[in-house]
mmCIF file of C-alpha atoms (C1' of nucleotides) in Angstrom:
data_model
loop_
_atom_site.group_PDB
_atom_site.id
_atom_site.type_symbol
_atom_site.label_atom_id
_atom_site.label_comp_id
_atom_site.label_asym_id
_atom_site.label_seq_id
_atom_site.Cartn_x
_atom_site.Cartn_y
_atom_site.Cartn_z
ATOM 1 C CA UNK F 1441 -10.406 -6.231 7.418
ATOM 2 C CA UNK F 1442 -7.080 -6.120 5.031
ATOM 3 C CA UNK F 1443 -6.539 -2.698 4.497
ATOM 4 C CA UNK F 1444 -4.743 -1.756 1.252
ATOM 5 C CA UNK F 1445 -2.092 0.737 0.521
ATOM 6 C CA UNK F 1446 -4.211 3.895 -1.532
ATOM 7 C CA UNK F 1447 -2.247 4.125 -4.426
ATOM 8 C CA UNK F 1448 -2.916 0.258 -4.709
ATOM 9 C CA UNK F 1449 -6.441 0.634 -4.527
ATOM 10 C CA UNK F 1450 -6.732 3.493 -6.700
ATOM 11 C CA UNK F 1451 -5.121 1.533 -9.395
ATOM 12 C CA UNK F 1452 -7.670 -1.316 -9.043
ATOM 13 C CA UNK F 1453 -10.445 1.632 -8.678
ATOM 14 C CA UNK F 1454 -9.333 2.946 -12.115
ATOM 15 C CA UNK F 1455 -9.503 -0.879 -13.785
ATOM 16 C CA UNK F 1456 -12.975 -1.053 -12.264
ATOM 17 C CA UNK F 1457 -14.254 2.334 -13.684
ATOM 18 C CA UNK F 1458 -14.260 1.844 -17.324
ATOM 19 C CA UNK F 1459 -18.303 0.575 -17.977
ATOM 20 C CA UNK F 1460 -16.658 -2.331 -20.268
ATOM 21 C CA UNK F 1461 -14.465 -3.770 -17.320
ATOM 22 C CA UNK F 1462 -16.886 -3.236 -14.974
ATOM 23 C CA UNK F 1463 -19.234 -5.694 -16.839
ATOM 24 C CA UNK F 1464 -16.754 -7.435 -17.677
ATOM 25 C CA UNK F 1465 -16.047 -8.804 -13.547
ATOM 26 C CA UNK F 1466 -19.663 -8.071 -13.034
ATOM 27 C CA UNK F 1467 -19.887 -11.107 -15.125
ATOM 28 C CA UNK F 1468 -17.798 -12.930 -13.663
ATOM 29 C CA UNK F 1469 -19.323 -12.292 -10.280
ATOM 30 C CA UNK F 1470 -21.876 -15.090 -11.837
ATOM 31 C CA UNK F 1471 -20.135 -17.353 -13.175
ATOM 32 C CA UNK F 1472 -16.713 -17.734 -15.345
ATOM 33 C CA UNK F 1473 -17.317 -16.608 -19.441
ATOM 34 C CA UNK F 1474 -14.867 -17.179 -22.967
ATOM 35 C CA UNK F 1475 -14.186 -14.586 -25.337
ATOM 36 C CA UNK F 1476 -16.670 -14.691 -26.785
ATOM 37 C CA UNK F 1477 -19.522 -14.537 -24.504
ATOM 38 C CA UNK F 1478 -18.304 -10.991 -23.672
ATOM 39 C CA UNK F 1479 -17.891 -9.684 -27.568
ATOM 40 C CA UNK F 1480 -21.426 -10.998 -27.598
ATOM 41 C CA UNK F 1481 -22.546 -9.522 -24.547
ATOM 42 C CA UNK F 1482 -20.920 -6.382 -24.659
ATOM 43 C CA UNK F 1483 -20.913 -5.987 -28.648
ATOM 44 C CA UNK F 1484 -17.675 -5.129 -28.175
ATOM 45 C CA UNK F 1485 -15.349 -6.064 -31.310
ATOM 46 C CA UNK F 1486 -12.773 -8.882 -30.094
ATOM 47 C CA UNK F 1487 -9.444 -7.224 -30.116
ATOM 48 C CA UNK F 1488 -11.690 -4.216 -28.252
ATOM 49 C CA UNK F 1489 -12.444 -6.971 -25.249
ATOM 50 C CA UNK F 1490 -8.936 -8.855 -25.766
ATOM 51 C CA UNK F 1491 -7.016 -5.592 -24.829
ATOM 52 C CA UNK F 1492 -9.451 -5.222 -21.667
ATOM 53 C CA UNK F 1493 -8.981 -8.338 -19.962
ATOM 54 C CA UNK F 1494 -5.803 -8.244 -20.794
ATOM 55 C CA UNK F 1495 -5.712 -4.988 -18.374
ATOM 56 C CA UNK F 1496 -7.499 -7.211 -15.126
ATOM 57 C CA UNK F 1497 -4.875 -10.371 -16.264
ATOM 58 C CA UNK F 1498 -2.595 -8.127 -15.357
ATOM 59 C CA UNK F 1499 -3.679 -7.368 -12.313
ATOM 60 C CA UNK F 1500 -4.422 -10.609 -11.652
ATOM 61 C CA UNK F 1501 -7.667 -9.398 -11.130
ATOM 62 C CA UNK F 1502 -8.762 -12.262 -13.192
ATOM 63 C CA UNK F 1503 -7.295 -15.458 -14.282
ATOM 64 C CA UNK F 1504 -7.447 -17.256 -17.484
ATOM 65 C CA UNK F 1505 -8.031 -21.581 -18.217
ATOM 66 C CA UNK F 1506 -7.254 -22.599 -21.663
ATOM 67 C CA UNK F 1507 -10.449 -25.643 -22.451
ATOM 68 C CA UNK F 1508 -9.627 -26.534 -25.973
ATOM 69 C CA UNK F 1509 -10.418 -23.734 -28.387
ATOM 70 C CA UNK F 1510 -11.816 -21.605 -25.299
ATOM 71 C CA UNK F 1511 -10.156 -19.392 -22.791
ATOM 72 C CA UNK F 1512 -11.990 -19.067 -19.388
ATOM 73 C CA UNK F 1513 -11.764 -16.204 -17.552
ATOM 74 C CA UNK F 1514 -12.747 -15.912 -13.255
ATOM 75 C CA UNK F 1515 -12.125 -14.056 -10.357
ATOM 76 C CA UNK F 1516 -9.346 -14.775 -8.842
ATOM 77 C CA UNK F 1517 -10.228 -14.955 -5.449
ATOM 78 C CA UNK F 1518 -6.588 -14.806 -3.690
ATOM 79 C CA UNK F 1519 -6.255 -11.651 -5.058
ATOM 80 C CA UNK F 1520 -5.663 -8.958 -2.116
ATOM 81 C CA UNK F 1521 -7.637 -7.220 -3.908
ATOM 82 C CA UNK F 1522 -10.583 -9.432 -4.711
ATOM 83 C CA UNK F 1523 -12.481 -8.151 -1.720
ATOM 84 C CA UNK F 1524 -12.771 -5.281 -2.707
ATOM 85 C CA UNK F 1525 -13.967 -5.950 -5.722
ATOM 86 C CA UNK F 1526 -16.656 -7.597 -3.616
ATOM 87 C CA UNK F 1527 -17.520 -4.272 -2.106
ATOM 88 C CA UNK F 1528 -17.338 -2.891 -5.548
ATOM 89 C CA UNK F 1529 -19.864 -5.400 -7.277
ATOM 90 C CA UNK F 1530 -22.880 -5.508 -4.545
ATOM 91 C CA UNK F 1531 -23.704 -2.457 -5.990
ATOM 92 C CA UNK F 1532 -24.202 -3.489 -9.425
ATOM 93 C CA UNK F 1533 -27.073 -5.255 -10.791
ATOM 94 C CA UNK F 1534 -27.323 -9.014 -11.123
ATOM 95 C CA UNK F 1535 -25.806 -9.977 -14.118
ATOM 96 C CA UNK F 1536 -28.366 -13.389 -14.486
ATOM 97 C CA UNK F 1537 -30.732 -12.016 -16.727
ATOM 98 C CA UNK F 1538 -27.942 -10.794 -19.449
ATOM 99 C CA UNK F 1539 -26.738 -14.733 -19.472
ATOM 100 C CA UNK F 1540 -29.555 -16.420 -19.146
ATOM 101 C CA UNK F 1541 -30.544 -14.483 -22.784
ATOM 102 C CA UNK F 1542 -26.944 -16.047 -24.071
ATOM 103 C CA UNK F 1543 -28.335 -18.825 -23.536
ATOM 104 C CA UNK F 1544 -31.918 -18.256 -24.994
ATOM 105 C CA UNK F 1545 -30.047 -17.038 -27.920
ATOM 106 C CA UNK F 1546 -27.735 -20.600 -28.114
ATOM 107 C CA UNK F 1547 -25.087 -18.532 -27.149
ATOM 108 C CA UNK F 1548 -23.015 -20.228 -24.246
ATOM 109 C CA UNK F 1549 -20.080 -22.167 -24.132
ATOM 110 C CA UNK F 1550 -19.981 -25.258 -23.021
ATOM 111 C CA UNK F 1551 -17.295 -28.076 -23.245
ATOM 112 C CA UNK F 1552 -17.346 -29.794 -20.684
ATOM 113 C CA UNK A 339 -28.643 -1.730 -1.198
ATOM 114 C CA UNK A 340 -29.579 0.641 -3.509
ATOM 115 C CA UNK A 341 -28.057 -0.975 -6.445
ATOM 116 C CA UNK A 342 -26.242 1.490 -8.986
ATOM 117 C CA UNK A 343 -26.197 0.716 -13.076
ATOM 118 C CA UNK A 344 -23.001 0.034 -14.311
ATOM 119 C CA UNK A 345 -22.119 2.832 -16.358
ATOM 120 C CA UNK A 346 -22.776 5.271 -13.652
ATOM 121 C CA UNK A 347 -20.929 3.206 -11.626
ATOM 122 C CA UNK A 348 -17.686 2.757 -12.935
ATOM 123 C CA UNK A 349 -17.791 6.937 -13.910
ATOM 124 C CA UNK A 350 -17.475 6.672 -9.762
ATOM 125 C CA UNK A 351 -14.915 4.311 -9.741
ATOM 126 C CA UNK A 352 -12.963 6.472 -11.978
ATOM 127 C CA UNK A 353 -13.340 9.539 -10.581
ATOM 128 C CA UNK A 354 -11.520 7.393 -6.823
ATOM 129 C CA UNK A 355 -8.926 5.216 -9.570
ATOM 130 C CA UNK A 356 -6.741 8.291 -8.757
ATOM 131 C CA UNK A 357 -4.377 8.040 -5.931
ATOM 132 C CA UNK A 358 -5.137 12.118 -5.683
ATOM 133 C CA UNK A 359 -8.899 11.698 -5.765
ATOM 134 C CA UNK A 360 -9.362 8.697 -4.036
ATOM 135 C CA UNK A 361 -6.650 10.518 -1.078
ATOM 136 C CA UNK A 362 -9.152 13.760 -0.828
ATOM 137 C CA UNK A 363 -12.702 11.256 -0.270
ATOM 138 C CA UNK A 364 -10.593 9.310 1.984
ATOM 139 C CA UNK A 365 -9.024 12.205 4.134
ATOM 140 C CA UNK A 366 -13.113 14.149 4.125
ATOM 141 C CA UNK A 367 -14.586 10.482 5.840
ATOM 142 C CA UNK A 368 -12.414 11.200 8.950
ATOM 143 C CA UNK A 369 -13.204 15.215 8.736
ATOM 144 C CA UNK A 370 -14.359 17.943 7.036
ATOM 145 C CA UNK A 371 -10.814 20.216 4.814
ATOM 146 C CA UNK A 372 -10.274 23.136 3.175
ATOM 147 C CA UNK A 373 -7.834 23.360 0.138
ATOM 148 C CA UNK A 374 -5.104 24.646 1.462
ATOM 149 C CA UNK A 375 -4.936 21.771 3.508
ATOM 150 C CA UNK A 376 -5.550 19.347 0.963
ATOM 151 C CA UNK A 377 -2.114 21.438 -0.926
ATOM 152 C CA UNK A 378 -0.350 20.730 2.184
ATOM 153 C CA UNK A 379 -0.796 17.491 2.566
ATOM 154 C CA UNK A 380 -0.666 15.745 -0.785
ATOM 155 C CA UNK A 381 2.161 17.878 -1.405
ATOM 156 C CA UNK A 382 0.520 19.043 -5.006
ATOM 157 C CA UNK A 383 0.412 22.610 -6.564
ATOM 158 C CA UNK A 384 -3.396 24.609 -5.791
ATOM 159 C CA UNK A 385 -4.494 24.934 -8.809
ATOM 160 C CA UNK A 386 -4.147 20.796 -9.383
ATOM 161 C CA UNK A 387 -6.190 20.334 -6.128
ATOM 162 C CA UNK A 388 -8.484 22.811 -7.144
ATOM 163 C CA UNK A 389 -8.966 20.566 -10.427
ATOM 164 C CA UNK A 390 -9.665 17.670 -8.614
ATOM 165 C CA UNK A 391 -11.968 18.912 -6.504
ATOM 166 C CA UNK A 392 -14.062 20.651 -8.536
ATOM 167 C CA UNK A 393 -14.475 16.783 -10.467
ATOM 168 C CA UNK A 394 -15.252 16.035 -7.291
ATOM 169 C CA UNK A 395 -17.768 17.874 -6.623
ATOM 170 C CA UNK A 396 -19.165 18.177 -10.364
ATOM 171 C CA UNK A 397 -20.027 14.946 -9.558
ATOM 172 C CA UNK A 398 -21.752 15.658 -6.549
ATOM 173 C CA UNK A 399 -19.549 13.500 -4.077
ATOM 174 C CA UNK A 400 -18.570 16.353 -2.215
ATOM 175 C CA UNK A 401 -19.321 19.709 -1.563
ATOM 176 C CA UNK A 402 -18.135 22.995 -0.226
ATOM 177 C CA UNK A 403 -19.410 25.544 1.983
ATOM 178 C CA UNK A 404 -17.597 28.379 2.002
ATOM 179 C CA UNK A 405 -16.246 29.954 5.613
ATOM 180 C CA UNK A 406 -14.658 33.508 4.989
ATOM 181 C CA UNK A 407 -11.503 33.079 2.962
ATOM 182 C CA UNK A 408 -11.851 29.184 2.582
ATOM 183 C CA UNK A 409 -13.968 27.130 0.929
ATOM 184 C CA UNK A 410 -14.357 23.671 3.225
ATOM 185 C CA UNK A 411 -15.156 20.542 1.578
ATOM 186 C CA UNK A 412 -16.916 17.315 3.044
ATOM 187 C CA UNK A 413 -18.608 13.965 1.646
ATOM 188 C CA UNK A 414 -21.805 14.671 0.338
ATOM 189 C CA UNK A 415 -23.732 11.810 2.301
ATOM 190 C CA UNK A 416 -26.663 12.051 0.388
ATOM 191 C CA UNK A 417 -25.099 11.486 -2.620
ATOM 192 C CA UNK A 418 -26.998 8.512 -3.383
ATOM 193 C CA UNK A 419 -23.001 7.330 -4.445
ATOM 194 C CA UNK A 420 -22.019 7.618 -0.670
ATOM 195 C CA UNK A 421 -23.065 3.913 0.212
ATOM 196 C CA UNK A 422 -20.264 2.746 -2.370
ATOM 197 C CA UNK A 423 -17.526 6.045 -1.315
ATOM 198 C CA UNK A 424 -17.820 4.784 1.657
ATOM 199 C CA UNK A 425 -17.508 0.593 1.339
ATOM 200 C CA UNK A 426 -14.276 1.285 -0.801
ATOM 201 C CA UNK A 427 -12.980 3.579 1.518
ATOM 202 C CA UNK A 428 -13.635 -0.006 4.244
ATOM 203 C CA UNK A 429 -9.978 -0.960 2.787
ATOM 204 C CA UNK A 430 -8.014 2.083 3.017
ATOM 205 C CA UNK A 431 -5.633 2.726 5.541
ATOM 206 C CA UNK A 432 -7.338 5.811 8.910
ATOM 207 C CA UNK A 433 -5.881 8.817 7.109
ATOM 208 C CA UNK A 434 -6.341 10.126 11.334
ATOM 209 C CA UNK A 435 -2.659 10.337 11.059
ATOM 210 C CA UNK A 436 -1.652 12.598 8.273
ATOM 211 C CA UNK A 437 -4.604 15.134 9.954
ATOM 212 C CA UNK A 438 -3.217 15.305 13.602
ATOM 213 C CA UNK A 439 0.603 15.764 11.827
ATOM 214 C CA UNK A 440 -1.085 18.497 9.584
ATOM 215 C CA UNK A 441 -2.200 19.783 13.830
ATOM 216 C CA UNK A 442 1.134 19.117 14.863
ATOM 217 C CA UNK A 443 2.564 21.734 12.086
ATOM 218 C CA UNK A 444 0.246 24.326 12.745
ATOM 219 C CA UNK A 445 -1.484 23.842 9.741
ATOM 220 C CA UNK A 446 -4.544 23.094 9.953
ATOM 221 C CA UNK A 447 -7.081 25.813 9.646
ATOM 222 C CA UNK A 448 -10.608 27.234 12.133
ATOM 223 C CA UNK A 449 -11.939 29.179 12.172
ATOM 224 C CA UNK A 450 -14.950 29.538 14.352
ATOM 225 C "C1'" DT V 612 -8.906 51.652 -0.658
ATOM 226 C "C1'" DA V 613 -4.880 48.855 -1.489
ATOM 227 C "C1'" DA V 614 -2.230 44.598 -0.131
ATOM 228 C "C1'" DT V 615 -2.642 39.746 1.396
ATOM 229 C "C1'" DT V 616 -4.489 35.434 1.624
ATOM 230 C "C1'" DA V 617 -7.596 31.304 -0.538
ATOM 231 C "C1'" DT V 618 -9.006 30.046 -4.303
ATOM 232 C "C1'" DA V 619 -11.073 29.276 -8.814
ATOM 233 C "C1'" DT V 620 -10.224 29.434 -14.416
ATOM 234 C "C1'" DA V 621 -7.644 29.403 -18.214
ATOM 235 C "C1'" DA V 622 -4.448 28.105 -21.792
ATOM 236 C "C1'" DG V 623 -0.985 24.920 -22.923
ATOM 237 C "C1'" DT V 624 1.170 20.375 -23.080
ATOM 238 C "C1'" DA V 625 2.913 15.470 -22.265
ATOM 239 C "C1'" DT V 626 1.436 11.230 -21.450
ATOM 240 C "C1'" DA V 627 -2.566 7.583 -20.807
ATOM 241 C "C1'" DT V 628 -6.398 5.883 -22.495
ATOM 242 C "C1'" DG V 629 -9.062 2.752 -25.722
ATOM 243 C "C1'" DC V 630 -10.702 2.079 -29.761
ATOM 244 C "C1'" DT V 631 -10.029 0.701 -35.108
ATOM 245 C "C1'" DT V 632 -7.330 -2.257 -38.152
ATOM 246 C "C1'" DA V 633 -3.975 -6.246 -39.352
ATOM 247 C "C1'" DT V 634 -2.093 -9.572 -38.388
ATOM 248 C "C1'" DA V 635 0.449 -13.635 -35.429
ATOM 249 C "C1'" DT V 636 -0.697 -17.243 -32.235
ATOM 250 C "C1'" DG V 637 -2.683 -21.710 -31.007
ATOM 251 C "C1'" DT V 638 -6.357 -25.178 -30.865
ATOM 252 C "C1'" DC V 639 -9.825 -28.183 -33.306
ATOM 253 C "C1'" DA V 640 -11.461 -30.610 -37.377
ATOM 254 C "C1'" DA V 641 -11.806 -32.320 -42.175
ATOM 255 C "C1'" DT M 675 -2.439 -30.984 -43.881
ATOM 256 C "C1'" DT M 676 -5.236 -26.804 -44.596
ATOM 257 C "C1'" DG M 677 -9.241 -25.023 -43.129
ATOM 258 C "C1'" DA M 678 -11.982 -22.682 -39.824
ATOM 259 C "C1'" DC M 679 -12.464 -21.117 -35.771
ATOM 260 C "C1'" DA M 680 -11.191 -18.518 -30.368
ATOM 261 C "C1'" DT M 681 -7.935 -15.028 -28.660
ATOM 262 C "C1'" DA M 682 -3.604 -12.303 -28.488
ATOM 263 C "C1'" DT M 683 -0.709 -8.558 -30.216
ATOM 264 C "C1'" DA M 684 0.583 -4.574 -33.114
ATOM 265 C "C1'" DA M 685 0.575 -0.365 -34.451
ATOM 266 C "C1'" DG M 686 -1.924 4.030 -35.306
ATOM 267 C "C1'" DC M 687 -4.811 7.877 -33.619
ATOM 268 C "C1'" DA M 688 -8.199 10.487 -31.599
ATOM 269 C "C1'" DT M 689 -9.979 11.802 -27.195
ATOM 270 C "C1'" DA M 690 -9.222 12.232 -22.679
ATOM 271 C "C1'" DT M 691 -6.535 12.827 -18.414
ATOM 272 C "C1'" DA M 692 -3.429 15.456 -15.103
ATOM 273 C "C1'" DC M 693 -0.493 18.404 -14.832
ATOM 274 C "C1'" DT M 694 1.964 23.043 -15.429
ATOM 275 C "C1'" DT M 695 1.881 28.489 -15.725
ATOM 276 C "C1'" DA M 696 -0.568 32.487 -15.646
ATOM 277 C "C1'" DT M 697 -4.648 35.625 -14.367
ATOM 278 C "C1'" DA M 698 -8.633 35.781 -12.712
ATOM 279 C "C1'" DT M 699 -12.375 36.006 -8.333
ATOM 280 C "C1'" DA M 700 -13.344 35.982 -3.300
ATOM 281 C "C1'" DA M 701 -13.153 37.783 0.808
ATOM 282 C "C1'" DT M 702 -9.942 39.561 4.720
ATOM 283 C "C1'" DT M 703 -7.596 43.108 7.017
ATOM 284 C "C1'" DA M 704 -4.226 46.752 7.438
#
DNA sequence: TAATTATATAAGTATATGCTTATATGTCAA
DNA sequence: TTGACATATAAGCATATACTTATATAATTA
């Protein structure tokens, strides 16, 4: 098991210690999502979501990939913190439901 | 595996997302400690430590037991968050070293 | 009982955080 | 090229956070 210095780990936990960001990370553990989906699911303003996403991206916890108009985010599995994040997410209820709900509303983004 | 609502978990992670508190919790995973030991080990003021400890206690993450002049703190294993905390602590290097150091300095508290 | 030690609490303060509104950037499609 | 859409960024602001110093409380010991 890869150990992480306390200071670094504290930084990551602080990032996860926010309802919005924890939900985002949890959703990304199901599948990649784009910003507008977070806005829809979390019922928050676009700039607010964008700022949270940026913090996660700056910490290398998530990565982005542009697909045309949209930017999709996904968990960065290569990051040294990925194992801790998975450890934490084990304790969170699955988020599929919300994503299925989104699909029913026809608000899922598909661009393949 | 006991699932924890995202909001609650975020609160716990926010508490752990501080270097001082994460270290305290990590030390308590080795053995119970009293406040003056934290002050010594973390090289912080007594009120500062006391305030961090209170936050952890208020969240029921740790519990106290007075032994004469001293108040010892330990992880509250009955708490619903205990499993998550253990999950997180798995990723942290062991803290025994620091406690052994403390003993060598004769600053360990023994009151049995 | 008075002095000492351990801890908690209160009040003040500087900085961090998370939102808001407004605007900029980037892509697509008519 | 213009308009529409998706996203990012900037600036401002209210609240939260983590210290500090000063003081209170509680137990111990001389």
